[in-house]
């Protein structure tokens, strides 16, 4: 079993050169912990596979938006794919050149478009005719030229979880293929628009590569068609979506993925970009948690841990199962079955049922694996639980890259209303 940057030595779980137990002695659980080498290795492997098609990489910031993670990837040469003004500010704060940032997303506000144009963003992916108008207006009023590509909805089934499929007719993303030629022809006549090409993104957690081939072939034939109408199509954004194995098995075949890109686009002579998120950072992160209590629910032993659905939403939102790695596991033949649940007051706050665990007791630590993508970035403060700390490990270096939020941070956002301050509760009720 290949655990990436994680390994067991004498029954102790290590992240690179540091033991999870030691880290947890210094950082209160729950916390996210990332392996820098895993991210580096993943990026370098993907870059190497894509080298012959000269495809560049823009990391999808939504997968893990901690600025230290963004800086790590940026220093390796990665650009960024963002979907909000907040992600733009994060990428800039991480030192990413605006000329390496691509702005995707189905509903960009005028304020976001304006900021993106002001900083000199590389590309805005247009998702609807109405958004095209907003981009034109904003560019005109700023006296700037907006570099755009059109996001195509290729009507291809990505064969992934329904909640993360984005390229089928009826999904809210992109523009139907037949609408593109008309829009393209209109856009190229607008001096405030620099129409660079096309984009596609059919979904996330793709384990089957056939849908990529189908979508890319549609993109390639649309490119040829637009060129036959006399248009320039110099840039193609091929989206993200590469899946990972959530049980430390082999993921999709990267060589095959690179081959599909090469075979489909070799003759078109376009600048090519991909936007992976999960594949680069998913396996590189764990969520470390402590067992609070163990109890019996029906005939199932249930361990209540201090991490919950607000820290890692994927199990309750998609039924995803993250592998559990005990921080200390001296018993190689461990075979106890537990349901692992969080303390949040929702029946869906369940991580899953695991049947090969050592016996768990209060105070034991467990890590949920493959949590580097869509873990911390999707966390919420539901039940007034703090956003947890994030830690980055690089060899034997250890750094808290986000401190844990405090209830003080949360309460500071709220303001008492003057009338509540002046009246008692019963006065307020009478006033209603
Ligand atoms: N590009 C665009 C336009 C996207 O919408 C996404 C993801 C990506 C790239 C990166 O996709 P990736 O390579 O990470 O699959 N919260 C879900 C995943 C949502 C993905 C949304 N879009 C999850 O936890 O599985």
CSV table of C-alpha atoms in Angstrom, one decimal, residues 5-7 9 12-24 33 286 391-399:
chain,number,residue,atom,x,y,z
A,5,UNK,CA,4.2,11.2,2.1
A,6,UNK,CA,2.8,9.1,5.0
A,7,UNK,CA,4.3,5.9,6.4
A,9,UNK,CA,7.5,3.1,11.4
A,12,UNK,CA,3.7,5.0,14.4
A,13,UNK,CA,2.2,7.0,11.6
A,14,UNK,CA,4.7,9.5,10.1
A,15,UNK,CA,4.2,12.5,7.9
A,16,UNK,CA,7.6,12.7,6.2
A,17,UNK,CA,10.1,12.7,9.1
A,18,UNK,CA,7.6,13.6,11.9
A,19,UNK,CA,5.3,11.4,13.8
A,20,UNK,CA,1.6,12.3,13.9
A,21,UNK,CA,1.5,11.6,17.6
A,22,UNK,CA,4.3,14.2,18.2
A,23,UNK,CA,2.6,16.8,16.0
A,24,UNK,CA,-0.7,16.2,17.8
A,33,UNK,CA,-1.7,18.2,8.1
A,286,UNK,CA,-4.8,14.1,6.5
A,391,UNK,CA,0.0,22.3,9.4
A,392,UNK,CA,2.6,21.8,6.6
A,393,UNK,CA,5.4,19.3,7.0
A,394,UNK,CA,8.5,19.4,4.8
A,395,UNK,CA,11.0,16.8,5.7
A,396,UNK,CA,11.6,17.5,9.4
A,397,UNK,CA,10.2,21.1,9.1
A,398,UNK,CA,6.9,21.8,10.7
A,399,UNK,CA,4.8,24.9,10.4
